[in-house]
XYZ file of C-alpha atoms in Angstrom:
708
model
C 100.465 91.100 77.964
C 99.752 92.766 74.672
C 101.142 95.916 73.163
C 100.972 97.754 69.867
C 103.213 99.858 67.697
C 106.796 99.584 66.487
C 108.953 97.741 68.997
C 112.565 98.227 69.911
C 114.711 95.220 69.011
C 116.283 94.763 72.440
C 115.176 94.357 76.016
C 114.613 97.684 77.732
C 115.315 98.113 81.447
C 112.713 100.320 83.073
C 110.548 100.666 86.182
C 107.051 99.605 87.224
C 104.281 102.201 86.703
C 102.600 101.603 90.045
C 103.770 102.176 93.630
C 106.636 104.219 95.045
C 109.017 101.261 95.206
C 109.415 101.809 91.456
C 110.589 98.212 91.050
C 113.018 97.526 88.253
C 111.699 95.421 85.379
C 112.662 94.491 81.828
C 110.426 94.816 78.783
C 111.162 92.497 75.866
C 109.340 92.235 72.526
C 108.231 88.670 71.889
C 106.870 86.839 68.900
C 103.253 87.570 68.146
C 103.388 91.279 68.861
C 103.451 91.193 72.645
C 105.724 92.639 75.287
C 106.967 90.453 78.100
C 107.621 91.853 81.570
C 110.502 90.048 83.243
C 112.674 90.313 86.323
C 115.470 92.848 86.487
C 117.826 91.588 89.158
C 120.301 94.485 88.873
C 117.953 97.013 90.487
C 118.723 96.935 94.215
C 115.299 97.829 95.613
C 113.246 94.835 94.420
C 116.173 92.611 93.334
C 114.071 91.111 90.572
C 110.898 90.506 92.592
C 107.622 91.797 91.150
C 104.096 91.739 92.541
C 101.083 90.727 90.475
C 100.395 94.311 89.458
C 103.929 94.742 88.144
C 103.933 91.417 86.322
C 100.699 92.263 84.509
C 101.426 95.973 83.932
C 101.826 95.536 80.179
C 98.235 94.287 79.856
C 97.008 97.887 80.016
C 99.016 98.651 76.880
C 96.557 96.598 74.820
C 94.197 98.573 72.534
C 91.113 97.068 74.157
C 92.153 98.315 77.576
C 93.190 101.851 76.756
C 92.189 104.947 74.833
C 93.606 105.421 71.338
C 91.713 108.484 70.080
C 90.645 111.854 71.492
C 87.008 112.034 72.519
C 84.764 115.086 72.547
C 81.261 115.606 73.891
C 78.789 115.773 71.000
C 75.543 117.698 70.819
C 73.554 114.692 72.021
C 75.794 114.303 75.083
C 77.825 111.312 73.916
C 81.605 111.119 73.810
C 82.672 110.632 70.185
C 86.040 110.273 68.483
C 87.714 113.416 67.191
C 91.031 114.556 65.773
C 93.770 116.038 67.923
C 93.475 119.532 66.482
C 89.749 119.634 67.157
C 90.220 118.365 70.709
C 93.052 120.760 71.579
C 91.245 123.687 69.970
C 88.159 122.934 72.024
C 90.147 122.807 75.280
C 92.101 125.992 74.566
C 88.997 127.857 73.451
C 87.048 126.958 76.563
C 89.928 127.808 78.889
C 90.349 131.181 77.188
C 86.647 131.983 77.384
C 86.497 131.060 81.068
C 89.509 133.233 81.842
C 88.122 136.180 79.902
C 84.780 136.004 81.682
C 85.730 135.030 85.254
C 89.475 135.620 85.609
C 92.488 133.294 85.716
C 91.603 131.709 89.058
C 88.410 130.340 87.521
C 90.731 127.855 85.777
C 91.757 124.786 87.756
C 94.421 122.132 87.205
C 94.415 118.784 89.011
C 97.472 116.573 88.598
C 98.597 113.141 89.689
C 101.263 111.416 91.728
C 101.893 109.019 88.851
C 103.132 111.732 86.481
C 106.857 111.795 85.798
C 108.949 114.622 87.217
C 109.079 116.190 83.778
C 105.298 116.181 83.410
C 104.690 117.395 86.972
C 107.166 120.228 86.401
C 105.633 121.199 83.056
C 102.101 121.046 84.460
C 102.945 123.405 87.324
C 104.663 125.768 84.919
C 101.698 125.594 82.514
C 99.233 126.506 85.276
C 101.245 129.476 86.506
C 102.771 130.826 83.289
C 100.228 129.995 80.579
C 96.962 130.026 82.540
C 98.095 132.413 85.263
C 96.070 130.502 87.841
C 96.848 129.693 91.448
C 94.336 126.839 91.387
C 96.558 123.795 90.970
C 97.002 120.806 93.245
C 97.274 117.050 92.831
C 96.114 113.748 94.252
C 99.408 113.343 96.122
C 97.864 115.705 98.659
C 95.851 112.617 99.629
C 98.998 110.504 99.982
C 101.721 111.767 102.311
C 101.133 115.470 102.840
C 100.818 115.095 106.619
C 104.123 113.254 106.818
C 105.684 115.924 104.613
C 104.397 118.716 106.852
C 105.555 117.001 110.036
C 108.951 116.118 108.581
C 109.531 119.657 107.387
C 108.452 121.037 110.757
C 110.832 118.760 112.671
C 113.790 118.329 110.329
C 113.542 121.314 107.972
C 113.192 118.981 104.989
C 110.821 116.279 103.802
C 111.953 113.236 101.884
C 109.874 110.079 102.249
C 112.719 107.967 103.561
C 115.855 109.817 104.714
C 117.760 106.558 104.241
C 117.661 103.739 101.658
C 115.530 100.665 102.198
C 118.695 98.593 102.456
C 119.152 100.054 105.971
C 115.893 98.548 107.264
C 117.115 94.948 107.762
C 120.220 96.224 109.538
C 118.469 98.222 112.264
C 117.376 96.784 115.601
C 113.656 97.541 115.660
C 111.079 98.977 113.265
C 107.712 100.364 114.319
C 105.477 100.245 111.253
C 102.478 102.523 111.816
C 99.376 102.207 109.645
C 101.116 100.421 106.807
C 100.455 97.077 105.138
C 103.345 96.617 102.686
C 102.571 92.918 102.273
C 99.624 94.091 100.162
C 100.497 97.652 99.113
C 104.117 97.031 98.019
C 104.808 93.294 98.337
C 108.454 93.251 97.169
C 109.326 95.446 100.170
C 108.178 92.811 102.664
C 111.521 91.036 102.320
C 113.203 93.944 104.111
C 111.086 93.329 107.205
C 111.550 89.567 106.945
C 115.317 90.069 106.767
C 115.120 92.439 109.744
C 113.720 89.628 111.868
C 116.147 87.065 110.425
C 118.965 89.381 111.512
C 117.659 89.438 115.080
C 115.700 92.691 114.867
C 112.091 93.128 115.892
C 109.032 94.381 114.014
C 106.147 96.191 115.711
C 103.056 96.788 113.573
C 100.420 99.344 114.570
C 97.146 98.700 112.749
C 93.497 98.228 113.795
C 93.438 95.173 111.506
C 95.531 92.032 111.698
C 96.815 92.407 108.153
C 99.216 90.141 106.290
C 101.963 92.447 107.486
C 100.795 92.359 111.102
C 100.929 88.569 110.977
C 104.705 88.861 110.461
C 105.221 91.131 113.471
C 106.799 90.350 116.816
C 104.198 92.657 118.370
C 100.912 93.812 116.856
C 99.202 96.806 118.451
C 95.586 97.276 117.316
C 94.483 100.769 118.364
C 91.068 102.173 117.729
C 91.151 104.100 114.416
C 92.046 107.748 114.921
C 94.043 107.213 118.126
C 97.582 106.754 116.787
C 98.481 110.160 118.221
C 97.583 109.078 121.747
C 99.495 105.822 121.270
C 102.706 107.626 120.305
C 102.320 110.036 123.210
C 101.758 107.168 125.612
C 104.972 105.514 124.441
C 106.878 108.781 124.845
C 105.451 109.152 128.363
C 106.878 105.724 129.229
C 110.228 106.587 127.646
C 110.443 109.527 130.046
C 109.074 107.665 133.074
C 111.415 104.724 132.588
C 114.502 106.888 132.117
C 115.040 105.948 128.481
C 115.535 109.486 127.088
C 118.877 109.985 125.323
C 119.670 113.157 127.230
C 123.009 113.823 125.513
C 121.454 113.571 122.050
C 118.509 115.762 123.023
C 120.881 118.404 124.378
C 123.237 118.309 121.422
C 120.952 117.896 118.417
C 117.417 119.097 119.238
C 115.378 122.013 120.520
C 111.952 122.304 122.140
C 112.204 119.191 124.313
C 110.776 120.586 127.518
C 107.508 121.623 125.913
C 107.132 118.313 124.079
C 107.985 116.403 127.237
C 105.323 118.246 129.220
C 102.714 117.492 126.545
C 103.603 113.795 126.560
C 103.435 113.514 130.347
C 99.729 114.352 130.181
C 99.224 111.006 128.372
C 99.870 108.430 131.090
C 99.561 104.745 130.128
C 96.184 103.994 131.701
C 94.677 107.070 130.031
C 96.130 106.007 126.680
C 94.774 102.476 127.161
C 91.258 103.906 127.576
C 91.616 106.010 124.414
C 93.296 103.454 122.147
C 92.285 100.055 123.471
C 95.967 99.063 123.571
C 96.766 97.622 126.994
C 99.405 99.061 129.316
C 101.510 95.846 129.162
C 101.494 96.083 125.348
C 102.583 99.720 125.548
C 105.430 98.838 127.898
C 106.533 95.956 125.679
C 106.555 98.213 122.604
C 108.747 100.747 124.417
C 111.107 98.001 125.589
C 111.494 96.526 122.099
C 112.021 99.958 120.541
C 114.568 101.172 123.080
C 116.566 97.968 123.620
C 118.726 97.980 120.450
C 121.286 100.630 119.553
C 119.375 101.635 116.415
C 115.660 101.741 115.552
C 113.207 103.290 113.089
C 109.613 104.460 112.898
C 107.934 104.200 109.498
C 104.454 105.620 108.921
C 102.010 105.348 106.055
C 98.461 106.404 105.341
C 96.992 105.075 108.608
C 98.239 107.859 110.889
C 98.649 110.392 108.072
C 95.152 110.423 106.538
C 93.588 112.030 109.588
C 92.463 115.549 110.403
C 95.272 115.531 112.958
C 97.739 113.661 110.743
C 100.535 116.230 110.970
C 100.472 116.177 114.770
C 100.202 112.381 114.768
C 103.315 111.980 112.636
C 104.945 114.672 114.771
C 104.342 112.566 117.879
C 106.117 109.589 116.323
C 108.982 111.880 115.308
C 109.166 113.139 118.907
C 109.539 109.518 120.037
C 112.465 109.094 117.641
C 114.116 112.318 118.794
C 113.743 111.629 122.503
C 115.450 108.262 122.094
C 118.182 109.544 119.786
C 116.764 107.664 116.790
C 117.099 110.283 114.037
C 120.110 111.530 112.117
C 122.127 108.510 113.200
C 123.152 105.445 111.173
C 120.394 102.840 110.775
C 117.943 105.008 112.722
C 115.291 107.550 111.906
C 111.745 108.439 110.997
C 110.513 107.729 107.475
C 107.299 107.724 105.456
C 106.387 104.926 103.047
C 105.152 106.933 100.067
C 102.261 105.378 98.166
C 102.068 106.651 94.578
C 104.761 105.954 92.021
C 105.975 109.552 91.918
C 104.231 110.938 94.971
C 107.585 112.309 96.152
C 108.748 113.970 92.938
C 105.226 115.013 92.030
C 105.120 117.595 94.796
C 108.792 118.594 94.672
C 108.528 120.284 91.300
C 105.408 122.399 91.245
C 102.138 120.431 91.134
C 101.338 121.274 94.730
C 99.340 124.445 95.405
C 102.024 126.102 97.523
C 105.278 124.951 95.952
C 107.660 125.752 93.125
C 110.264 123.427 91.572
C 113.031 122.228 93.870
C 110.585 122.038 96.788
C 110.692 125.824 97.052
C 107.941 127.764 98.772
C 105.718 129.807 96.507
C 105.597 132.542 99.153
C 109.403 132.928 99.288
C 110.468 136.008 97.252
C 113.920 134.520 96.547
C 112.360 131.287 95.314
C 109.988 133.194 93.054
C 112.872 135.201 91.598
C 114.957 132.111 90.921
C 112.220 130.095 89.229
C 110.865 133.106 87.325
C 114.392 133.678 86.025
C 114.554 130.134 84.673
C 111.100 130.537 83.143
C 111.849 133.957 81.687
C 108.918 135.707 83.362
C 108.426 138.493 85.879
C 108.356 137.099 89.453
C 105.357 139.298 90.179
C 103.419 137.528 87.427
C 103.486 134.235 89.303
C 100.270 133.685 91.271
C 100.346 132.913 94.975
C 99.310 129.674 96.672
C 95.971 128.189 95.694
C 93.513 125.765 97.207
C 94.531 122.312 98.412
C 93.219 119.261 96.544
C 89.883 118.713 98.276
C 89.236 122.449 98.611
C 89.865 122.813 94.884
C 87.455 119.985 94.071
C 84.867 121.438 96.446
C 85.074 124.800 94.626
C 84.323 123.335 91.186
C 81.337 124.850 89.432
C 81.360 127.948 91.639
C 84.737 129.685 91.969
C 86.508 127.293 89.583
C 84.560 126.975 86.335
C 86.880 124.979 84.029
C 89.239 122.158 85.003
C 92.097 120.261 83.383
C 92.772 116.857 84.998
C 95.967 114.968 84.217
C 96.512 111.466 85.570
C 93.925 111.395 88.367
C 90.508 109.861 89.011
C 88.912 111.877 91.850
C 85.444 110.434 91.210
C 86.758 107.315 92.960
C 89.737 108.544 94.982
C 88.500 111.757 96.624
C 86.743 111.866 100.005
C 83.007 112.524 99.997
C 83.188 111.234 96.444
C 79.521 111.640 95.530
C 79.806 115.344 96.296
C 83.015 115.598 94.258
C 81.309 113.851 91.348
C 78.461 116.354 91.586
C 80.967 119.244 91.582
C 82.693 117.838 88.489
C 79.351 117.580 86.709
C 78.618 121.228 87.554
C 81.689 122.558 85.738
C 81.333 124.710 82.656
C 84.107 122.653 81.069
C 86.153 119.571 81.999
C 89.134 118.132 80.106
C 90.863 114.920 81.168
C 94.171 113.451 79.996
C 94.396 109.755 80.800
C 95.436 106.356 79.554
C 91.982 104.842 80.073
C 88.395 106.054 80.182
C 88.259 106.445 83.952
C 85.127 107.365 85.859
C 86.339 110.987 85.865
C 87.078 110.907 82.132
C 83.542 109.675 81.490
C 82.292 113.066 82.764
C 84.623 115.149 80.593
C 83.849 117.402 77.651
C 87.165 116.411 76.072
C 89.273 113.310 76.793
C 92.843 113.083 75.511
C 94.509 109.642 75.202
C 98.070 109.852 76.510
C 101.076 107.597 76.595
C 101.918 105.064 79.287
C 105.144 104.320 81.130
C 106.454 101.857 78.532
C 105.834 104.339 75.719
C 107.697 107.331 77.111
C 110.942 108.323 78.762
C 111.005 110.284 81.990
C 112.112 110.312 85.598
C 110.390 109.457 88.849
C 111.503 109.801 92.476
C 110.950 106.744 94.632
C 110.036 106.548 98.306
C 113.779 106.499 99.087
C 114.358 109.850 97.361
C 116.118 107.969 94.548
C 115.617 109.687 91.187
C 115.134 107.012 88.514
C 114.993 106.870 84.725
C 112.077 105.173 83.031
C 112.936 104.333 79.440
C 110.702 104.198 76.401
C 110.432 100.615 75.168
C 107.756 100.825 72.469
C 106.109 103.337 70.191
C 102.579 104.292 71.262
C 99.656 103.523 68.958
C 98.603 106.046 66.357
C 96.278 108.592 67.928
C 98.063 108.659 71.298
C 100.335 111.516 72.405
C 102.415 112.295 75.474
C 101.338 114.723 78.187
C 104.261 116.984 77.281
C 102.892 117.174 73.733
C 99.483 118.069 75.143
C 100.909 120.938 77.209
C 102.990 122.128 74.253
C 99.919 122.162 72.017
C 97.738 123.960 74.541
C 100.409 126.520 75.440
C 100.846 127.437 71.782
C 97.122 127.840 71.284
C 96.969 130.060 74.372
C 99.700 132.365 73.086
C 102.857 130.916 74.687
C 104.953 129.607 71.810
C 108.128 128.781 73.739
C 109.006 127.116 77.015
C 107.081 123.871 76.684
C 109.288 121.390 74.824
C 108.074 117.888 74.072
C 111.412 116.158 74.636
C 111.543 114.893 78.251
C 115.304 115.248 78.562
C 115.072 118.893 77.523
C 112.395 119.412 80.182
C 114.575 117.672 82.772
C 117.508 119.952 81.937
C 115.298 122.954 82.702
C 114.029 121.263 85.865
C 117.642 120.886 86.993
C 118.206 124.612 86.667
C 114.914 125.444 88.376
C 115.677 123.122 91.312
C 119.293 124.288 91.747
C 119.870 125.565 95.262
C 116.458 124.424 96.478
C 115.779 121.834 99.179
C 115.178 119.180 96.489
C 118.219 120.012 94.370
C 118.455 117.874 91.222
C 120.976 120.076 89.426
C 123.775 117.495 89.624
C 121.637 114.747 88.074
C 121.334 113.996 84.376
C 119.936 111.174 82.259
C 123.386 109.663 81.710
C 124.021 109.340 85.433
C 120.584 107.906 86.079
C 121.153 105.212 83.450
C 124.667 104.360 84.630
C 124.102 104.502 88.395
C 120.641 102.929 88.750
C 119.344 106.206 90.122
C 120.727 109.077 92.191
C 119.509 110.224 95.608
C 118.621 113.882 96.031
C 119.781 116.394 97.074
C 122.459 116.241 94.419
C 123.739 119.750 93.658
C 125.863 120.561 90.647
C 129.503 120.911 91.748
C 130.553 123.549 89.228
C 128.182 126.274 90.384
C 127.856 127.452 86.792
C 124.879 127.647 84.494
C 125.938 124.684 82.372
C 125.711 121.605 84.580
C 125.344 119.000 81.834
C 128.829 117.533 82.234
C 130.089 118.168 85.762
C 133.728 117.169 86.162
C 133.349 116.009 89.733
C 129.746 114.955 90.183
C 128.139 115.074 93.584
C 127.509 111.457 94.697
C 123.926 112.122 95.777
C 122.658 111.800 99.343
C 121.344 108.357 100.294
C 121.292 109.265 103.996
C 120.129 112.618 105.276
C 120.774 114.402 108.579
C 123.831 112.426 109.743
C 125.766 115.643 110.394
C 122.996 118.175 110.890
C 119.317 118.651 110.230
C 118.085 120.979 107.489
C 116.959 123.673 109.926
C 118.623 127.060 110.299
C 120.541 125.975 113.400
C 121.024 122.353 112.331
C 118.901 121.049 115.212
C 115.782 118.934 114.940
C 112.710 120.504 116.487
C 110.401 118.816 118.961
C 106.819 120.001 118.499
C 104.466 119.678 121.488
C 101.272 117.878 120.486
C 98.273 116.512 122.364
C 95.681 113.903 121.513
C 92.317 115.141 120.317
C 89.283 113.221 119.036
C 88.721 112.499 115.388
C 86.620 114.966 113.468
C 83.738 112.512 113.617
C 83.327 110.162 116.576
C 80.750 107.352 116.819
C 77.340 108.107 118.323
C 73.992 106.358 118.666
C 73.108 106.922 115.007
C 76.539 106.028 113.604
C 78.057 103.690 116.227
C 80.838 102.004 114.198
C 84.150 103.277 112.842
C 85.056 102.890 109.156
C 88.642 102.713 107.960
C 89.748 102.247 104.353
C 92.738 100.916 102.468
C 94.039 98.789 99.638
C 94.188 95.131 98.600
C 97.141 93.452 96.960
C 95.664 92.961 93.473
C 94.305 96.468 92.881
C 95.922 99.895 92.891
C 94.576 103.291 93.989
C 91.323 104.132 92.150
C 91.647 100.936 90.109
C 91.360 102.816 86.821
C 94.100 100.653 85.293
C 94.219 97.498 87.420
C 90.469 96.909 87.084
C 91.135 96.393 83.364
C 93.475 93.416 83.966
C 91.702 90.054 84.005
C 94.224 88.319 86.266
C 93.958 91.059 88.899
C 90.175 91.143 88.731
C 90.054 87.395 89.222
C 92.042 87.807 92.444
C 90.140 90.900 93.665
C 86.842 91.169 91.780
C 85.101 93.804 93.868
C 84.650 95.691 97.119
C 83.797 94.120 100.453
C 83.042 95.065 104.042
C 85.416 93.471 106.531
C 83.905 93.092 110.009
C 84.401 91.158 113.235
C 82.238 88.088 113.999
C 80.704 89.839 117.021
C 79.475 92.723 114.884
C 78.294 90.272 112.217
C 76.339 88.342 114.854
C 74.638 91.517 116.098
C 73.609 92.295 112.525
C 72.608 88.715 111.729
C 75.002 88.797 108.767
C 76.765 85.796 107.238
C 79.847 85.648 105.023
C 79.052 87.129 101.618
C 75.781 88.773 102.640
C 75.317 92.273 101.184
C 75.856 94.965 103.793
C 75.093 98.672 103.582
C 77.614 100.983 105.232
C 76.050 104.400 105.832
C 77.754 107.636 106.868
C 76.559 111.220 107.005
C 77.736 111.572 103.393
C 76.208 108.562 101.711
C 75.736 104.824 101.436
C 77.877 102.006 100.023
C 76.901 98.366 99.576
C 79.293 95.403 99.402
C 79.472 91.761 100.550
C 80.455 90.894 104.118
C 83.891 89.448 104.813
C 83.952 88.197 108.399
C 87.272 87.917 110.246
C 88.649 88.025 113.770
C 91.496 90.124 112.381
C 89.681 93.422 112.861
C 88.470 95.250 115.953
C 84.779 94.621 116.836
C 84.098 98.385 116.764
C 85.553 98.862 113.267
C 84.773 97.936 109.670
C 87.157 98.117 106.723
C 86.483 98.763 103.031
C 88.991 98.920 100.142
C 88.630 102.051 98.022
C 89.477 100.809 94.502
C 85.965 100.577 93.073
C 83.314 102.930 91.744
C 79.579 102.317 91.816
C 77.545 101.269 94.833
C 80.611 99.828 96.581
C 82.577 103.084 96.411
C 84.149 103.423 99.851
C 84.952 107.101 99.375
C 81.266 107.904 99.146
C 81.443 107.538 102.928
C 84.734 109.168 103.910
C 85.052 112.467 105.712
C 86.680 115.477 103.992
C 87.585 117.093 107.326
C 91.046 118.593 106.756
C 94.241 118.656 108.767
C 94.850 122.350 109.513
C 98.483 122.190 108.377
C 98.709 119.606 105.585
C 95.109 119.938 104.335
C 94.943 116.133 104.270
C 91.372 114.776 104.432
C 90.416 112.312 107.159
C 90.107 109.217 104.954
C 91.090 106.792 107.670
C 88.314 107.270 110.213
C 84.650 108.225 110.130
C 81.467 107.205 111.934
C 79.103 104.807 110.150
C 76.294 102.382 110.769
C 76.153 98.956 109.148
C 72.895 97.421 107.960
C 71.892 94.195 106.306
C 70.393 94.552 102.842
C 67.185 92.734 102.031
C 66.174 92.088 98.448
């Protein structure tokens, strides 16, 4: 695990750069100029455990794996090395020319869920104050936006988990919907193992028999795109079997009668026909969920990445509310966030419709507060812009120049071939990244930026725990931080102040901007984060004054939300009536099979970093098509044979992986790779009407053998 630059003399405690567990780890300089990643047992979430991605994270620090010089597009079309001044001048000049010719909204900004809170905050401020554009969103829109929309609708507030992970083993039953933590966040699997050791039960809902499903007491394998019907069928049985917590519903909720009526239209036999889950399995799931005093429902991308994802999550929330399983100890609904800072990334201004502190961009009071912190006129702030896919779809037409920071949409976006075409059609593209990703390869200017071990900053984990990542090493010459990039561009575009390069100074401003908002960080500072192993938001400043750097009686933070009241105006949780509807694209004679996508344990997201680690590539060298033996027999396909998966949007080719652990009507592809095996060439960009989440998790395809 190689690194470069001047090294600190002592071990540095920090956090993993990958998933939203944000596992604690130590970085120690070792003889020979390397950095060793080791266990950090004092961090309570992973308790020292690290997955293969975390253990090998320092490998991407090596010069051969990462960028160490700015690159600019030369006259012959090649990317060549350049100095920082030349690169920044070229970006600023092109942005200014685009704005002068087409207006501010011809400038787009696309961020990432791996950026620290400081960088996400500064990027949102840069878009709105320096560029004056409304066209900013981030790849976290593809992560948990449906869960966020449903949680806000029901509870008045969205935080991935409204309780810490330590509560999971102590509850009585967990329904895990569309999540495979054994592969996506392996250190978290111990919580579910301990749940069962403590006498609790685990129900896994997934069309595949994943490594996680193998650990379950009950595995339900619905047809992709039918999770909404499944939840409604369970709620129907809760009502029919007299399991509704009537006192709780009366005391702490509103809207039950309408939601109840909607659920009663989904009787068990009807749900069995839709989902493929048998009536006895439905009844057993309801029994296991309702038997203990406390229970939880946890969702992930499976039910969320659908064109009805908000309603689907809402149906699972309704199940929790009807049974009194929300806002009570060891009970509740939660979302297992995917990206490292997917939670904080949208709380502080990267998202098209939000301002720092999880404030709404359309709220006049929110605009006044944030504009006051920024020292600008509230009326100068643009309104909401396009969501992530809509922004990418508008490239080259309405949006003519784009700045990308920490994202690789060429691989990660739905209908990826179309998105790649849109990126190529831009007048100008600039990308800030650690590596030369597939998106960076298309850019006119590429800026090499620092990695997690080379910079200090905060992230917010899936628990809502704000954490401090610490700088352990000095980056190589030629590499700068994203905050330095924004500072340099802002100055060149006429804004000399307001974009500091020191992350703690940025965080102090973020605290003021978030004060009084739903995601209030004003009572948190770097000292507390270091001393307390993180602080759960909301954490307001107790003094109420402008200077909150040294509060005399600090707020303890809020590990558990909603125990006294929900974050709605009346303190009650809201049932929302929902009904099953088909997926945006159902199978037909031409495309008779369903495709679903996901991750494998040894790669991460678009693979831009993990595909550069030899150990991870050895474990997961490339894409594959997982299919049932019955489907393989119909195709005449054997293990390892190349298969073409074809949708209305394109074609992907990868070797067959035959298993009885998937439904016969479904195939699965991981989405980490570019090239001919790019799964997102196939996926459907149909959007949820509320969250604007694309329907990654289900589309109609046909599968063909490939002859040489």
